[in-house]
mmCIF file of C-alpha atoms in Angstrom:
data_model
loop_
_atom_site.group_PDB
_atom_site.id
_atom_site.type_symbol
_atom_site.label_atom_id
_atom_site.label_comp_id
_atom_site.label_asym_id
_atom_site.label_seq_id
_atom_site.Cartn_x
_atom_site.Cartn_y
_atom_site.Cartn_z
ATOM 1 C CA MET A 1 21.583 24.711 -0.058
ATOM 2 C CA ASP A 2 20.828 24.335 3.637
ATOM 3 C CA TYR A 3 20.396 20.548 3.625
ATOM 4 C CA GLN A 4 19.747 20.172 7.339
ATOM 5 C CA GLY A 5 17.232 23.008 7.281
ATOM 6 C CA PHE A 6 15.428 21.349 4.383
ATOM 7 C CA PHE A 7 15.169 18.069 6.280
ATOM 8 C CA LYS A 8 13.911 19.796 9.430
ATOM 9 C CA ASP A 9 11.311 21.864 7.526
ATOM 10 C CA ARG A 10 9.845 18.791 5.864
ATOM 11 C CA LEU A 11 9.713 16.919 9.168
ATOM 12 C CA ALA A 12 8.004 19.884 10.812
ATOM 13 C CA ALA A 13 5.393 19.862 8.036
ATOM 14 C CA LEU A 14 4.722 16.180 8.721
ATOM 15 C CA ARG A 15 4.161 16.982 12.387
ATOM 16 C CA ARG A 16 1.741 19.827 11.583
ATOM 17 C CA GLU A 17 -0.276 17.521 9.307
ATOM 18 C CA GLY A 18 -0.437 14.821 11.957
ATOM 19 C CA ASN A 19 1.465 12.392 9.740
ATOM 20 C CA TYR A 20 4.766 12.247 11.628
ATOM 21 C CA ARG A 21 5.403 8.701 12.765
ATOM 22 C CA VAL A 22 6.574 7.833 16.259
ATOM 23 C CA PHE A 23 7.706 4.276 16.917
ATOM 24 C CA ALA A 24 6.591 2.613 20.112
ATOM 25 C CA ASP A 25 9.528 1.041 21.955
ATOM 26 C CA ILE A 26 7.974 -2.420 22.343
ATOM 27 C CA GLU A 27 9.609 -5.538 23.757
ATOM 28 C CA ARG A 28 7.920 -8.764 22.692
ATOM 29 C CA ARG A 29 7.904 -11.525 25.293
ATOM 30 C CA ALA A 30 8.073 -15.086 24.018
ATOM 31 C CA GLY A 31 5.284 -17.212 25.408
ATOM 32 C CA ALA A 32 3.215 -14.194 26.468
ATOM 33 C CA PHE A 33 1.999 -12.764 23.129
ATOM 34 C CA PRO A 34 0.039 -10.483 22.715
ATOM 35 C CA ALA A 35 1.413 -9.137 26.013
ATOM 36 C CA ALA A 36 4.496 -6.952 25.660
ATOM 37 C CA LEU A 37 6.507 -4.272 27.442
ATOM 38 C CA ASN A 38 6.399 -0.666 26.310
ATOM 39 C CA HIS A 39 9.671 1.095 27.189
ATOM 40 C CA GLY A 40 8.186 4.595 27.196
ATOM 41 C CA ALA A 41 9.194 7.787 29.006
ATOM 42 C CA LEU A 42 7.678 6.565 32.273
ATOM 43 C CA GLY A 43 9.566 3.276 32.224
ATOM 44 C CA PRO A 44 8.511 -0.255 31.184
ATOM 45 C CA LYS A 45 4.751 -0.773 31.142
ATOM 46 C CA ASP A 46 2.686 -3.852 30.337
ATOM 47 C CA VAL A 47 0.671 -3.512 27.132
ATOM 48 C CA THR A 48 -1.501 -5.691 24.929
ATOM 49 C CA VAL A 49 -0.581 -5.579 21.258
ATOM 50 C CA TRP A 50 -3.551 -5.264 18.876
ATOM 51 C CA CYS A 51 -1.747 -4.338 15.658
ATOM 52 C CA SER A 52 0.794 -7.100 15.062
ATOM 53 C CA ASN A 53 1.193 -8.783 11.682
ATOM 54 C CA ASP A 54 2.316 -11.910 13.536
ATOM 55 C CA TYR A 55 -1.286 -12.882 12.890
ATOM 56 C CA LEU A 56 -1.213 -16.362 14.434
ATOM 57 C CA GLY A 57 1.424 -15.810 17.087
ATOM 58 C CA MET A 58 3.810 -18.190 15.308
ATOM 59 C CA GLY A 59 6.715 -15.946 16.278
ATOM 60 C CA GLN A 60 6.551 -17.573 19.712
ATOM 61 C CA HIS A 61 5.511 -21.106 18.725
ATOM 62 C CA PRO A 62 7.627 -23.770 20.493
ATOM 63 C CA LYS A 63 8.350 -25.636 17.237
ATOM 64 C CA VAL A 64 9.603 -22.455 15.579
ATOM 65 C CA LEU A 65 11.783 -21.432 18.500
ATOM 66 C CA ALA A 66 13.221 -24.950 18.893
ATOM 67 C CA ALA A 67 14.097 -25.134 15.197
ATOM 68 C CA MET A 68 15.824 -21.767 15.358
ATOM 69 C CA ARG A 69 17.832 -22.685 18.453
ATOM 70 C CA THR A 70 18.956 -25.967 16.911
ATOM 71 C CA ALA A 71 20.020 -24.308 13.651
ATOM 72 C CA LEU A 72 21.720 -21.453 15.499
ATOM 73 C CA ASP A 73 23.811 -23.901 17.491
ATOM 74 C CA ALA A 74 24.566 -25.964 14.386
ATOM 75 C CA SER A 75 25.247 -23.240 11.788
ATOM 76 C CA GLY A 76 25.972 -20.016 13.665
ATOM 77 C CA ALA A 77 24.403 -16.568 13.356
ATOM 78 C CA GLY A 78 24.901 -15.485 9.753
ATOM 79 C CA ALA A 79 24.565 -16.952 6.284
ATOM 80 C CA GLY A 80 28.131 -16.060 5.340
ATOM 81 C CA GLY A 81 27.391 -14.348 2.062
ATOM 82 C CA THR A 82 25.067 -14.070 -0.881
ATOM 83 C CA ARG A 83 23.294 -17.194 -2.061
ATOM 84 C CA ASN A 84 25.817 -17.448 -4.895
ATOM 85 C CA ILE A 85 28.900 -16.894 -2.737
ATOM 86 C CA SER A 86 28.857 -19.286 0.219
ATOM 87 C CA GLY A 87 25.441 -18.143 1.476
ATOM 88 C CA THR A 88 23.206 -21.027 0.417
ATOM 89 C CA ASN A 89 22.500 -23.211 3.426
ATOM 90 C CA HIS A 90 20.672 -26.535 3.460
ATOM 91 C CA HIS A 91 17.831 -24.836 5.380
ATOM 92 C CA HIS A 92 17.281 -22.505 2.411
ATOM 93 C CA VAL A 93 17.000 -25.461 0.060
ATOM 94 C CA LEU A 94 14.529 -27.260 2.313
ATOM 95 C CA LEU A 95 12.461 -24.102 2.834
ATOM 96 C CA GLU A 96 12.164 -23.390 -0.879
ATOM 97 C CA ALA A 97 11.076 -26.961 -1.572
ATOM 98 C CA GLU A 98 8.447 -26.699 1.188
ATOM 99 C CA LEU A 99 7.089 -23.414 -0.163
ATOM 100 C CA ALA A 100 6.923 -24.721 -3.720
ATOM 101 C CA GLU A 101 4.945 -27.731 -2.491
ATOM 102 C CA LEU A 102 2.647 -25.520 -0.421
ATOM 103 C CA HIS A 103 1.608 -23.621 -3.538
ATOM 104 C CA GLY A 104 1.645 -26.554 -5.944
ATOM 105 C CA LYS A 105 4.514 -25.064 -7.960
ATOM 106 C CA GLU A 106 7.702 -26.515 -9.405
ATOM 107 C CA ALA A 107 10.021 -24.176 -7.532
ATOM 108 C CA ALA A 108 10.288 -21.291 -5.086
ATOM 109 C CA LEU A 109 12.867 -18.625 -4.302
ATOM 110 C CA VAL A 110 13.432 -17.056 -0.873
ATOM 111 C CA PHE A 111 14.363 -13.386 -0.428
ATOM 112 C CA THR A 112 15.296 -11.291 2.595
ATOM 113 C CA SER A 113 11.799 -9.751 2.748
ATOM 114 C CA GLY A 114 8.453 -9.706 0.973
ATOM 115 C CA TYR A 115 9.233 -6.164 -0.185
ATOM 116 C CA VAL A 116 12.484 -7.289 -1.806
ATOM 117 C CA ALA A 117 10.724 -10.299 -3.341
ATOM 118 C CA ASN A 118 8.135 -8.077 -5.043
ATOM 119 C CA TRP A 119 10.588 -5.368 -6.056
ATOM 120 C CA THR A 120 13.082 -7.835 -7.507
ATOM 121 C CA SER A 121 10.653 -10.225 -9.174
ATOM 122 C CA LEU A 122 8.394 -7.675 -10.847
ATOM 123 C CA GLY A 123 11.370 -5.510 -11.775
ATOM 124 C CA THR A 124 13.171 -8.457 -13.352
ATOM 125 C CA LEU A 125 10.219 -10.019 -15.170
ATOM 126 C CA ALA A 126 8.739 -6.790 -16.524
ATOM 127 C CA GLY A 127 12.144 -5.297 -17.288
ATOM 128 C CA ARG A 128 13.454 -8.245 -19.300
ATOM 129 C CA LEU A 129 10.345 -9.403 -21.147
ATOM 130 C CA PRO A 130 10.577 -7.475 -24.450
ATOM 131 C CA ASP A 131 8.081 -4.581 -24.702
ATOM 132 C CA CYS A 132 6.223 -5.853 -21.641
ATOM 133 C CA VAL A 133 3.191 -3.976 -20.334
ATOM 134 C CA VAL A 134 2.270 -4.364 -16.663
ATOM 135 C CA PHE A 135 -1.337 -4.012 -15.511
ATOM 136 C CA SER A 136 -1.302 -3.061 -11.838
ATOM 137 C CA ASP A 137 -4.234 -2.813 -9.431
ATOM 138 C CA ALA A 138 -4.761 0.752 -8.231
ATOM 139 C CA LEU A 139 -4.204 -0.243 -4.578
ATOM 140 C CA ASN A 140 -1.143 -2.453 -4.999
ATOM 141 C CA HIS A 141 1.522 -2.354 -2.293
ATOM 142 C CA ALA A 142 4.457 0.051 -2.546
ATOM 143 C CA SER A 143 6.866 -2.852 -3.124
ATOM 144 C CA MET A 144 4.946 -3.906 -6.242
ATOM 145 C CA ILE A 145 4.729 -0.337 -7.508
ATOM 146 C CA GLU A 146 8.452 0.228 -7.002
ATOM 147 C CA GLY A 147 9.330 -3.033 -8.733
ATOM 148 C CA ILE A 148 7.242 -2.100 -11.748
ATOM 149 C CA ARG A 149 8.765 1.400 -11.844
ATOM 150 C CA HIS A 150 12.246 -0.058 -11.615
ATOM 151 C CA SER A 151 11.535 -2.281 -14.614
ATOM 152 C CA ARG A 152 10.863 0.791 -16.805
ATOM 153 C CA ALA A 153 8.165 -1.220 -18.536
ATOM 154 C CA GLU A 154 4.940 0.464 -19.542
ATOM 155 C CA ARG A 155 2.549 0.459 -16.602
ATOM 156 C CA ARG A 156 -1.228 0.650 -16.795
ATOM 157 C CA ILE A 157 -3.287 0.975 -13.622
ATOM 158 C CA PHE A 158 -6.712 -0.668 -13.536
ATOM 159 C CA ARG A 159 -9.437 0.261 -11.076
ATOM 160 C CA HIS A 160 -9.218 -1.584 -7.786
ATOM 161 C CA ASN A 161 -10.560 -5.150 -8.045
ATOM 162 C CA ASP A 162 -12.240 -4.272 -11.352
ATOM 163 C CA ALA A 163 -11.932 -7.137 -13.858
ATOM 164 C CA ALA A 164 -14.033 -5.271 -16.430
ATOM 165 C CA ASP A 165 -11.675 -2.290 -16.406
ATOM 166 C CA LEU A 166 -8.696 -4.640 -16.705
ATOM 167 C CA ASP A 167 -10.318 -6.343 -19.688
ATOM 168 C CA ARG A 168 -11.104 -3.009 -21.341
ATOM 169 C CA GLN A 169 -7.502 -1.829 -21.031
ATOM 170 C CA MET A 170 -6.000 -5.105 -22.203
ATOM 171 C CA LYS A 171 -8.120 -5.022 -25.358
ATOM 172 C CA GLU A 172 -6.283 -1.850 -26.367
ATOM 173 C CA LEU A 173 -3.006 -3.749 -26.879
ATOM 174 C CA PRO A 174 -1.974 -5.957 -29.800
ATOM 175 C CA ALA A 175 -2.700 -9.607 -29.067
ATOM 176 C CA GLY A 176 0.936 -10.730 -28.919
ATOM 177 C CA THR A 177 2.157 -8.065 -26.486
ATOM 178 C CA PRO A 178 3.885 -9.572 -23.418
ATOM 179 C CA LYS A 179 1.761 -8.674 -20.409
ATOM 180 C CA ILE A 180 1.779 -9.119 -16.627
ATOM 181 C CA VAL A 181 -1.283 -8.664 -14.431
ATOM 182 C CA ALA A 182 -0.191 -7.843 -10.868
ATOM 183 C CA PHE A 183 -2.547 -7.671 -7.903
ATOM 184 C CA GLU A 184 -2.956 -8.713 -4.271
ATOM 185 C CA SER A 185 -5.267 -11.421 -3.013
ATOM 186 C CA LEU A 186 -6.021 -9.558 0.217
ATOM 187 C CA TYR A 187 -5.407 -5.842 0.714
ATOM 188 C CA SER A 188 -3.932 -5.093 4.097
ATOM 189 C CA MET A 189 -5.463 -1.708 4.906
ATOM 190 C CA ASP A 190 -9.135 -2.207 3.948
ATOM 191 C CA GLY A 191 -9.000 -5.992 4.345
ATOM 192 C CA ASP A 192 -10.891 -6.605 1.098
ATOM 193 C CA VAL A 193 -10.374 -9.736 -1.002
ATOM 194 C CA ALA A 194 -9.699 -9.604 -4.728
ATOM 195 C CA PRO A 195 -11.978 -11.324 -7.279
ATOM 196 C CA ILE A 196 -9.088 -13.610 -8.159
ATOM 197 C CA ALA A 197 -10.996 -15.933 -10.502
ATOM 198 C CA GLU A 198 -12.340 -13.009 -12.541
ATOM 199 C CA LEU A 199 -8.947 -11.311 -12.826
ATOM 200 C CA ILE A 200 -7.242 -14.571 -13.789
ATOM 201 C CA ALA A 201 -9.880 -15.244 -16.452
ATOM 202 C CA VAL A 202 -9.207 -11.842 -18.042
ATOM 203 C CA ALA A 203 -5.454 -12.400 -17.941
ATOM 204 C CA GLU A 204 -5.788 -15.845 -19.513
ATOM 205 C CA ARG A 205 -8.020 -14.496 -22.256
ATOM 206 C CA HIS A 206 -5.333 -11.963 -23.203
ATOM 207 C CA GLY A 207 -2.301 -14.235 -22.789
ATOM 208 C CA ALA A 208 -0.868 -12.447 -19.747
ATOM 209 C CA LEU A 209 1.230 -13.739 -16.878
ATOM 210 C CA THR A 210 -0.469 -13.437 -13.490
ATOM 211 C CA TYR A 211 1.449 -12.221 -10.446
ATOM 212 C CA VAL A 212 -0.493 -12.443 -7.176
ATOM 213 C CA ASP A 213 0.732 -11.091 -3.839
ATOM 214 C CA GLU A 214 -0.607 -13.366 -1.053
ATOM 215 C CA VAL A 215 1.451 -11.756 1.715
ATOM 216 C CA HIS A 216 -1.510 -11.127 4.039
ATOM 217 C CA ALA A 217 -3.145 -14.473 3.251
ATOM 218 C CA VAL A 218 -0.487 -17.198 3.356
ATOM 219 C CA GLY A 219 -0.715 -19.281 6.504
ATOM 220 C CA LEU A 220 -4.180 -17.879 7.210
ATOM 221 C CA TYR A 221 -6.444 -19.200 4.457
ATOM 222 C CA GLY A 222 -6.821 -22.479 2.628
ATOM 223 C CA PRO A 223 -6.775 -25.985 4.138
ATOM 224 C CA ARG A 224 -2.958 -25.904 4.452
ATOM 225 C CA GLY A 225 -2.345 -22.152 4.648
ATOM 226 C CA GLY A 226 -1.635 -21.663 0.950
ATOM 227 C CA GLY A 227 -3.676 -18.453 0.906
ATOM 228 C CA ILE A 228 -6.849 -17.203 -0.725
ATOM 229 C CA ALA A 229 -5.890 -18.849 -4.017
ATOM 230 C CA GLU A 230 -5.613 -22.240 -2.314
ATOM 231 C CA ARG A 231 -8.952 -21.734 -0.578
ATOM 232 C CA GLU A 232 -10.595 -20.980 -3.919
ATOM 233 C CA GLY A 233 -8.797 -23.723 -5.866
ATOM 234 C CA LEU A 234 -6.959 -21.283 -8.123
ATOM 235 C CA MET A 235 -3.251 -21.781 -7.392
ATOM 236 C CA SER A 236 -2.625 -23.817 -10.545
ATOM 237 C CA ARG A 237 -3.879 -20.933 -12.707
ATOM 238 C CA ILE A 238 -1.505 -18.342 -11.213
ATOM 239 C CA ASP A 239 1.958 -17.955 -12.733
ATOM 240 C CA VAL A 240 3.710 -16.290 -9.783
ATOM 241 C CA ILE A 241 2.624 -16.343 -6.149
ATOM 242 C CA ASN A 242 4.401 -13.942 -3.815
ATOM 243 C CA GLY A 243 4.346 -14.571 -0.085
ATOM 244 C CA THR A 244 6.037 -13.599 3.139
ATOM 245 C CA LEU A 245 7.544 -15.459 6.063
ATOM 246 C CA ALA A 246 7.155 -12.412 8.331
ATOM 247 C CA LYS A 247 3.420 -12.315 8.990
ATOM 248 C CA ALA A 248 1.358 -15.455 9.607
ATOM 249 C CA PHE A 249 4.532 -17.579 9.569
ATOM 250 C CA GLY A 250 5.993 -15.333 12.277
ATOM 251 C CA VAL A 251 9.638 -14.984 11.181
ATOM 252 C CA ILE A 252 11.185 -12.816 8.419
ATOM 253 C CA GLY A 253 11.729 -13.112 4.676
ATOM 254 C CA GLY A 254 9.750 -13.256 1.459
ATOM 255 C CA TYR A 255 9.440 -15.581 -1.501
ATOM 256 C CA ILE A 256 7.969 -16.284 -4.896
ATOM 257 C CA ALA A 257 6.708 -19.627 -6.220
ATOM 258 C CA GLY A 258 6.197 -20.563 -9.865
ATOM 259 C CA SER A 259 7.501 -22.680 -12.698
ATOM 260 C CA ALA A 260 11.077 -23.955 -12.563
ATOM 261 C CA ALA A 261 12.077 -21.825 -15.571
ATOM 262 C CA LEU A 262 10.520 -18.613 -14.229
ATOM 263 C CA ILE A 263 12.063 -19.045 -10.775
ATOM 264 C CA ASP A 264 15.466 -19.807 -12.285
ATOM 265 C CA PHE A 265 15.108 -16.720 -14.492
ATOM 266 C CA VAL A 266 14.534 -14.432 -11.493
ATOM 267 C CA ARG A 267 17.303 -16.192 -9.568
ATOM 268 C CA SER A 268 19.716 -15.644 -12.438
ATOM 269 C CA PHE A 269 18.828 -12.053 -13.398
ATOM 270 C CA GLY A 270 17.291 -10.415 -10.295
ATOM 271 C CA SER A 271 19.785 -7.983 -8.737
ATOM 272 C CA GLY A 272 17.803 -7.792 -5.499
ATOM 273 C CA PHE A 273 18.444 -11.502 -5.055
ATOM 274 C CA ILE A 274 21.935 -11.819 -6.514
ATOM 275 C CA PHE A 275 23.642 -9.027 -4.604
ATOM 276 C CA THR A 276 22.254 -9.354 -1.077
ATOM 277 C CA THR A 277 23.342 -11.557 1.811
ATOM 278 C CA ALA A 278 21.105 -14.571 2.370
ATOM 279 C CA LEU A 279 18.739 -15.085 5.283
ATOM 280 C CA PRO A 280 20.573 -16.510 8.320
ATOM 281 C CA PRO A 281 20.203 -20.321 8.490
ATOM 282 C CA HIS A 282 18.359 -20.233 11.814
ATOM 283 C CA VAL A 283 15.775 -17.825 10.353
ATOM 284 C CA ALA A 284 15.189 -20.163 7.413
ATOM 285 C CA ALA A 285 14.927 -23.097 9.830
ATOM 286 C CA GLY A 286 12.324 -21.286 11.941
ATOM 287 C CA ALA A 287 10.304 -20.371 8.849
ATOM 288 C CA LEU A 288 10.476 -23.968 7.638
ATOM 289 C CA ALA A 289 9.129 -25.235 10.963
ATOM 290 C CA SER A 290 6.304 -22.694 10.852
ATOM 291 C CA VAL A 291 5.275 -23.548 7.281
ATOM 292 C CA ARG A 292 5.324 -27.272 8.040
ATOM 293 C CA HIS A 293 3.266 -26.828 11.191
ATOM 294 C CA LEU A 294 0.582 -24.682 9.547
ATOM 295 C CA LYS A 295 0.323 -27.094 6.632
ATOM 296 C CA ALA A 296 -0.737 -29.794 9.081
ATOM 297 C CA SER A 297 -2.612 -27.799 11.725
ATOM 298 C CA ASP A 298 -5.852 -25.892 11.196
ATOM 299 C CA GLU A 299 -6.282 -25.147 14.906
ATOM 300 C CA GLU A 300 -4.597 -21.736 14.747
ATOM 301 C CA ARG A 301 -6.597 -20.640 11.698
ATOM 302 C CA ALA A 302 -9.923 -21.701 13.190
ATOM 303 C CA LEU A 303 -9.284 -19.933 16.498
ATOM 304 C CA HIS A 304 -8.008 -16.875 14.653
ATOM 305 C CA GLN A 305 -11.229 -16.532 12.666
ATOM 306 C CA ALA A 306 -13.291 -17.027 15.839
ATOM 307 C CA ARG A 307 -11.431 -14.177 17.555
ATOM 308 C CA VAL A 308 -11.938 -11.915 14.540
ATOM 309 C CA ARG A 309 -15.683 -12.575 14.618
ATOM 310 C CA GLU A 310 -15.797 -11.820 18.341
ATOM 311 C CA VAL A 311 -14.006 -8.501 17.936
ATOM 312 C CA ARG A 312 -16.190 -7.443 15.019
ATOM 313 C CA THR A 313 -19.365 -8.335 16.922
ATOM 314 C CA ARG A 314 -18.329 -6.364 20.006
ATOM 315 C CA LEU A 315 -17.342 -3.275 18.020
ATOM 316 C CA ARG A 316 -20.458 -3.482 15.873
ATOM 317 C CA ASP A 317 -22.647 -3.690 18.974
ATOM 318 C CA ILE A 318 -21.242 -0.440 20.377
ATOM 319 C CA GLY A 319 -21.252 1.398 17.046
ATOM 320 C CA ILE A 320 -17.509 1.743 16.480
ATOM 321 C CA PRO A 321 -17.176 2.538 12.749
ATOM 322 C CA MET A 322 -15.165 -0.049 10.869
ATOM 323 C CA ILE A 323 -14.797 -1.321 7.339
ATOM 324 C CA GLU A 324 -16.799 -4.499 6.876
ATOM 325 C CA ASN A 325 -14.819 -7.112 4.973
ATOM 326 C CA ALA A 326 -14.381 -10.865 4.675
ATOM 327 C CA SER A 327 -10.887 -10.982 6.164
ATOM 328 C CA HIS A 328 -9.066 -10.910 9.485
ATOM 329 C CA ILE A 329 -8.213 -7.206 9.306
ATOM 330 C CA VAL A 330 -10.451 -4.844 11.309
ATOM 331 C CA PRO A 331 -9.969 -1.213 10.200
ATOM 332 C CA VAL A 332 -11.527 1.178 12.746
ATOM 333 C CA MET A 333 -12.130 4.438 10.914
ATOM 334 C CA VAL A 334 -11.168 7.756 12.548
ATOM 335 C CA LYS A 335 -10.661 9.833 9.357
ATOM 336 C CA ASP A 336 -8.496 12.462 11.015
ATOM 337 C CA PRO A 337 -4.709 12.129 11.381
ATOM 338 C CA VAL A 338 -4.370 14.159 14.585
ATOM 339 C CA LYS A 339 -7.261 12.406 16.319
ATOM 340 C CA CYS A 340 -6.022 9.039 15.125
ATOM 341 C CA LYS A 341 -2.601 9.607 16.698
ATOM 342 C CA TRP A 342 -4.155 11.061 19.851
ATOM 343 C CA ILE A 343 -6.509 8.085 20.286
ATOM 344 C CA SER A 344 -3.629 5.673 19.809
ATOM 345 C CA ASP A 345 -1.589 7.460 22.479
ATOM 346 C CA TRP A 346 -4.592 7.611 24.832
ATOM 347 C CA LEU A 347 -5.286 3.889 24.507
ATOM 348 C CA MET A 348 -1.652 3.130 25.312
ATOM 349 C CA ALA A 349 -1.437 5.534 28.260
ATOM 350 C CA ASN A 350 -4.791 4.771 29.869
ATOM 351 C CA HIS A 351 -5.498 1.136 29.037
ATOM 352 C CA GLY A 352 -2.185 -0.416 27.985
ATOM 353 C CA ILE A 353 -3.646 -1.100 24.529
ATOM 354 C CA TYR A 354 -1.224 -0.752 21.635
ATOM 355 C CA VAL A 355 -2.850 0.030 18.283
ATOM 356 C CA GLN A 356 -0.643 1.967 15.889
ATOM 357 C CA PRO A 357 -2.354 4.804 13.946
ATOM 358 C CA ILE A 358 -2.364 4.333 10.161
ATOM 359 C CA ASN A 359 -2.038 7.689 8.420
ATOM 360 C CA TYR A 360 -0.937 9.059 5.035
ATOM 361 C CA PRO A 361 0.916 7.911 2.926
ATOM 362 C CA THR A 362 0.023 4.354 3.959
ATOM 363 C CA VAL A 363 -3.646 5.253 3.419
ATOM 364 C CA PRO A 364 -5.190 8.231 1.580
ATOM 365 C CA LYS A 365 -5.745 11.430 3.524
ATOM 366 C CA GLY A 366 -9.167 11.450 5.147
ATOM 367 C CA THR A 367 -9.170 7.662 5.671
ATOM 368 C CA GLU A 368 -6.941 7.510 8.756
ATOM 369 C CA ARG A 369 -7.643 4.497 10.926
ATOM 370 C CA LEU A 370 -6.664 2.132 13.699
ATOM 371 C CA ARG A 371 -5.833 -1.194 12.068
ATOM 372 C CA ILE A 372 -6.786 -3.904 14.542
ATOM 373 C CA THR A 373 -5.519 -7.443 13.992
ATOM 374 C CA PRO A 374 -6.960 -9.997 16.434
ATOM 375 C CA SER A 375 -4.945 -13.153 17.014
ATOM 376 C CA PRO A 376 -5.686 -16.604 18.458
ATOM 377 C CA ALA A 377 -3.796 -15.517 21.570
ATOM 378 C CA HIS A 378 -6.142 -12.641 22.444
ATOM 379 C CA SER A 379 -8.451 -13.640 25.298
ATOM 380 C CA ALA A 380 -12.097 -12.773 25.942
ATOM 381 C CA ALA A 381 -10.840 -10.366 28.626
ATOM 382 C CA ASP A 382 -8.520 -8.680 26.079
ATOM 383 C CA ILE A 383 -11.436 -8.215 23.692
ATOM 384 C CA ASP A 384 -13.676 -6.829 26.426
ATOM 385 C CA ARG A 385 -11.003 -4.333 27.505
ATOM 386 C CA LEU A 386 -10.486 -3.192 23.904
ATOM 387 C CA ALA A 387 -14.205 -2.684 23.291
ATOM 388 C CA ARG A 388 -14.735 -0.770 26.549
ATOM 389 C CA ALA A 389 -11.727 1.471 25.915
ATOM 390 C CA LEU A 390 -12.802 2.304 22.360
ATOM 391 C CA SER A 391 -16.330 3.060 23.531
ATOM 392 C CA GLU A 392 -14.955 5.378 26.212
ATOM 393 C CA ILE A 393 -12.702 7.341 23.878
ATOM 394 C CA TRP A 394 -15.392 7.566 21.183
ATOM 395 C CA SER A 395 -17.659 9.221 23.747
ATOM 396 C CA GLN A 396 -14.924 11.539 25.017
ATOM 397 C CA CYS A 397 -14.095 12.708 21.491
ATOM 398 C CA ALA A 398 -17.770 12.906 20.481
ATOM 399 C CA LEU A 399 -16.997 10.823 17.417
ATOM 400 C CA ALA A 400 -19.825 9.517 15.287
ATOM 401 C CA ARG A 401 -20.991 5.979 15.974
ATOM 402 C CA GLN A 402 -21.953 3.515 13.274
ATOM 403 C CA VAL A 403 -25.648 2.686 13.187
ATOM 404 C CA ALA A 404 -26.321 -1.038 12.880
#
């Protein structure tokens, strides 16, 4: 077989479909977010980032940076091994205790990423519970899907955010069957929020464990940043809460929080935890500082929501089509992969606005979009420049406007 030819043919097909991904060479500048440098073909150029998952700008917060510098000087660059073999640092222990307290749980476990946390936890729980059946929301993240697949447990997919469909499917199983209901609290592409109370009620009625991914909600919602479940007073009714340290908390890593026995079970049997090197101590220290700060401060969340409202209002006023939702994610709908990539490039080249195109397979074909994520650090001038640029390109491309 011509292996190299096969690879090249498949990549060429991606390019023809408009789904080939090109990474922007961006240099973040501490203290200047959302300003950054784009190291493109024409040399470094100032840009404004509008698609970062560092939702609150905590990646540049003075408390976070100071904690990381202190830990780096004290403990060095690396963890030194897996958590079992010399890799557990006091910062890991403190961080896990802080995360457990944030979610009102007995324990927490930190992983190298949110993806690894989902893959390992769902794979371990579903794979080791005898004859377990997993009920997975139709729009769950790839990390959840892969974890469930890895478990080799029976998987049933219920319609997105549809508690009635979940209930109907669960009724088909014998009452004593071990079951896990896995869903997200906030879906990152459409920005829609799950009916958590309804889904939990169904799971409780059928004796199922609940596994809720709060990756795009932790730090952002609830009085202390515990997520949508905290905001709605539902954390105590969820068995496993998955979160990330890489988005609103601004660092890197993932975690789960739950009962002491469940967390110890995943710690003891999850290969994705056991056999990987631990987070560096300074990363854990930075995450700890971020979590502690956002527990006590609501300033960032309040300003964040104000900026989101401002962006939505401006885009709505000029008819830019977007998905209306109750979250901080603003999906601007283009619905064409080639145009989506072209618009993204045009915004960067002509206005220094960086918004990455979101194409298949991240979203279904025909739903291509620009995923805009306002932050507290975006100014009124930034918002005005974004709105004017989008209006200009929408006119140039003769794209349909949304009627109010």
